[in-house]
XYZ file of N, CA, C and O in Angstrom:
268
model
N 116.313 116.707 86.793
C 116.151 115.299 86.460
C 115.411 114.905 85.190
O 114.376 115.660 85.021
N 115.766 114.058 84.528
C 114.943 113.658 83.344
C 113.813 112.860 83.806
O 113.900 111.790 84.488
N 112.691 113.087 83.137
C 111.286 112.269 83.405
C 111.396 111.104 82.273
O 111.174 111.369 81.254
N 111.497 109.919 82.926
C 111.439 108.719 82.045
C 111.065 107.582 82.863
O 111.244 107.593 84.019
N 110.801 106.524 82.214
C 110.510 105.171 82.829
C 111.821 104.765 83.610
O 111.572 103.979 84.496
N 112.868 105.181 83.306
C 114.130 104.836 83.921
C 114.101 105.420 85.478
O 114.993 105.025 86.262
N 113.361 106.362 85.714
C 113.194 106.963 87.000
C 111.733 106.910 87.516
O 110.979 108.004 87.388
N 111.247 105.657 87.776
C 109.857 105.522 88.191
C 109.415 106.352 89.356
O 108.180 106.840 89.396
N 110.336 106.854 90.307
C 109.882 107.633 91.432
C 109.532 108.940 91.016
O 108.431 109.571 91.365
N 110.291 109.527 90.083
C 110.048 110.834 89.486
C 108.770 110.866 88.639
O 107.842 111.738 88.780
N 108.499 109.877 87.917
C 107.268 109.669 87.136
C 106.039 109.686 88.189
O 105.029 110.380 87.892
N 106.253 108.948 89.266
C 105.095 108.796 90.264
C 104.861 110.135 90.916
O 103.728 110.464 91.071
N 105.997 110.813 91.130
C 105.741 112.186 91.785
C 104.980 113.078 90.929
O 103.908 113.783 91.402
N 105.117 113.064 89.582
C 104.274 113.927 88.577
C 102.933 113.382 88.551
O 101.993 114.165 88.589
N 102.754 112.048 88.618
C 101.314 111.427 88.495
C 100.679 111.857 89.783
O 99.394 112.405 89.556
N 101.244 111.693 90.817
C 100.533 112.015 92.222
C 100.301 113.501 92.208
O 99.128 113.961 92.584
N 101.251 114.307 91.852
C 100.954 115.760 91.971
C 99.859 116.154 90.954
O 98.904 116.866 91.512
N 99.762 115.575 89.760
C 98.690 115.813 88.904
C 97.388 115.395 89.454
O 96.395 116.195 89.544
N 97.295 114.265 89.972
C 96.147 113.665 90.622
C 95.645 114.561 91.832
O 94.359 114.613 92.059
N 96.527 115.162 92.481
C 96.207 115.989 93.722
C 96.079 117.418 93.433
O 95.828 118.270 94.177
N 96.327 117.730 92.074
C 96.070 119.122 91.593
C 97.068 120.010 92.193
O 96.657 121.062 92.717
N 98.410 119.651 92.293
C 99.392 120.425 92.855
C 100.825 120.394 91.947
O 100.827 119.407 91.039
N 101.720 121.226 92.269
C 102.931 121.012 91.468
C 103.761 120.050 92.201
O 103.563 119.610 93.443
N 104.745 119.534 91.431
C 105.691 118.583 92.134
C 106.419 119.341 93.326
O 106.646 118.709 94.388
N 106.692 120.507 93.040
C 107.349 121.356 94.137
C 106.424 121.371 95.357
O 106.983 121.246 96.598
N 105.232 121.565 95.197
C 104.344 121.647 96.338
C 104.237 120.350 96.995
O 104.182 120.188 98.242
N 104.149 119.365 96.127
C 104.082 117.904 96.720
C 105.367 117.546 97.617
O 105.161 117.185 98.806
N 106.478 117.962 96.996
C 107.750 117.698 97.833
C 107.840 118.541 99.156
O 108.347 118.057 100.099
N 107.217 119.684 99.163
C 107.341 120.447 100.434
C 106.067 120.232 101.354
O 106.321 120.375 102.629
N 105.079 119.961 100.922
C 103.817 119.883 101.777
C 103.478 118.450 102.257
O 102.921 118.281 103.259
N 104.058 117.414 101.648
C 103.690 116.037 102.076
C 104.860 115.267 102.769
O 105.944 115.444 102.333
N 104.542 114.714 103.863
C 105.576 113.984 104.588
C 105.923 112.696 103.895
O 105.277 112.206 102.976
N 107.091 112.329 104.159
C 107.671 111.093 103.424
C 106.738 109.891 103.687
O 106.595 108.956 102.963
N 106.143 109.797 105.069
C 105.252 108.694 105.377
C 104.065 108.806 104.550
O 103.621 107.802 103.927
N 103.441 109.967 104.345
C 102.231 110.017 103.460
C 102.521 109.745 102.101
O 101.768 109.004 101.409
N 103.810 110.223 101.559
C 104.203 109.807 100.265
C 104.288 108.228 99.856
O 103.770 107.747 98.967
N 104.905 107.769 100.954
C 105.007 106.224 100.795
C 103.854 105.553 100.908
O 103.406 104.509 100.151
N 102.778 106.064 101.528
C 101.424 105.490 101.724
C 100.595 105.623 100.362
O 100.088 104.755 99.918
N 100.828 106.849 99.787
C 100.179 107.010 98.494
C 100.885 106.082 97.464
O 100.172 105.568 96.719
N 102.155 105.976 97.421
C 102.892 104.974 96.578
C 102.314 103.564 96.734
O 102.004 102.897 95.677
N 102.174 103.135 97.933
C 101.469 101.749 98.272
C 100.090 101.671 97.659
O 99.726 100.707 97.074
N 99.324 102.722 97.977
C 97.904 102.775 97.461
C 97.928 102.704 95.915
O 97.128 101.715 95.481
N 98.707 103.453 95.221
C 98.795 103.289 93.719
C 99.202 101.948 93.268
O 98.681 101.328 92.277
N 100.135 101.339 94.027
C 100.586 99.971 93.696
C 99.523 99.001 93.799
O 99.257 98.184 93.030
N 98.848 99.087 94.956
C 97.680 98.106 95.246
C 96.529 98.254 94.242
O 96.118 97.264 93.669
N 96.252 99.471 93.847
C 95.256 99.678 92.721
C 95.662 99.110 91.489
O 94.914 98.475 90.738
N 96.900 99.206 91.158
C 97.394 98.696 89.802
C 97.511 97.225 89.856
O 97.011 96.522 88.844
N 97.788 96.583 91.008
C 97.740 95.196 91.231
C 96.294 94.592 90.906
O 96.151 93.652 90.206
N 95.402 95.305 91.542
C 93.987 94.957 91.385
C 93.494 95.045 89.889
O 92.768 94.211 89.535
N 93.834 96.246 89.282
C 93.548 96.316 87.791
C 94.155 95.138 86.959
O 93.473 94.583 86.099
N 95.407 94.846 87.213
C 96.084 93.891 86.448
C 95.407 92.490 86.753
O 95.199 91.650 85.773
N 94.917 92.242 88.002
C 94.330 90.959 88.259
C 93.016 90.998 87.519
O 92.586 89.815 86.954
N 92.190 92.046 87.559
C 90.888 92.040 86.985
C 91.151 91.724 85.374
O 90.327 91.072 84.721
N 92.053 92.454 84.821
C 92.264 92.411 83.400
C 92.736 90.963 82.869
O 92.197 90.336 82.089
N 93.553 90.432 83.814
C 93.920 89.003 83.557
C 92.793 88.027 83.751
O 92.630 87.014 82.886
N 91.905 88.167 84.748
C 90.659 87.409 84.779
C 89.865 87.517 83.485
O 89.305 86.602 82.922
N 89.639 88.751 83.190
C 88.718 88.994 81.883
C 89.352 88.384 80.700
O 88.729 87.707 79.756
N 90.699 88.461 80.466
C 91.395 87.819 79.413
C 91.167 86.205 79.404
O 90.931 85.648 78.416
N 91.445 85.707 80.613
C 91.299 84.234 80.798
C 89.817 83.750 80.418
O 89.605 82.659 79.764
N 88.818 84.590 80.847
C 87.410 84.453 80.652
C 87.198 84.496 79.124
O 86.456 83.571 78.444
N 87.597 85.445 78.477
C 87.451 85.626 76.965
C 88.069 84.379 76.224
O 87.475 83.961 75.242
N 89.222 84.097 76.682
C 89.989 82.921 76.041
C 89.069 81.536 76.158
O 88.891 80.745 75.217
N 88.511 81.476 77.385
C 87.601 80.279 77.645
C 86.478 80.121 76.823
O 86.156 79.231 76.252
N 85.875 81.454 76.584
C 84.578 81.397 75.663
C 84.975 81.293 74.218
O 84.295 80.537 73.431
N 86.208 81.591 73.858
C 86.796 81.341 72.365
C 86.797 79.782 72.174
O 86.633 79.349 71.109
N 87.368 79.117 73.145
C 87.591 77.608 73.083
C 86.308 76.810 73.160
O 86.390 75.654 72.594
N 85.158 77.382 73.369
C 83.836 76.532 73.479
C 83.364 76.495 71.960
O 83.488 76.999 70.999
């Protein structure tokens, strides 16, 4: 399979494997689908929080510029 943004699940598998210091093959054989989906949810929630914090910081910076 080609690794690209067109295949976000494969990209996530490589990111998770890298973060857990294992190969994608190891990830696929050692991790249950339940745990995998929990990791995916965890990463999603983390990204949402980062996006929220970034948006708040940008809004605050805009507010300061307007003063």
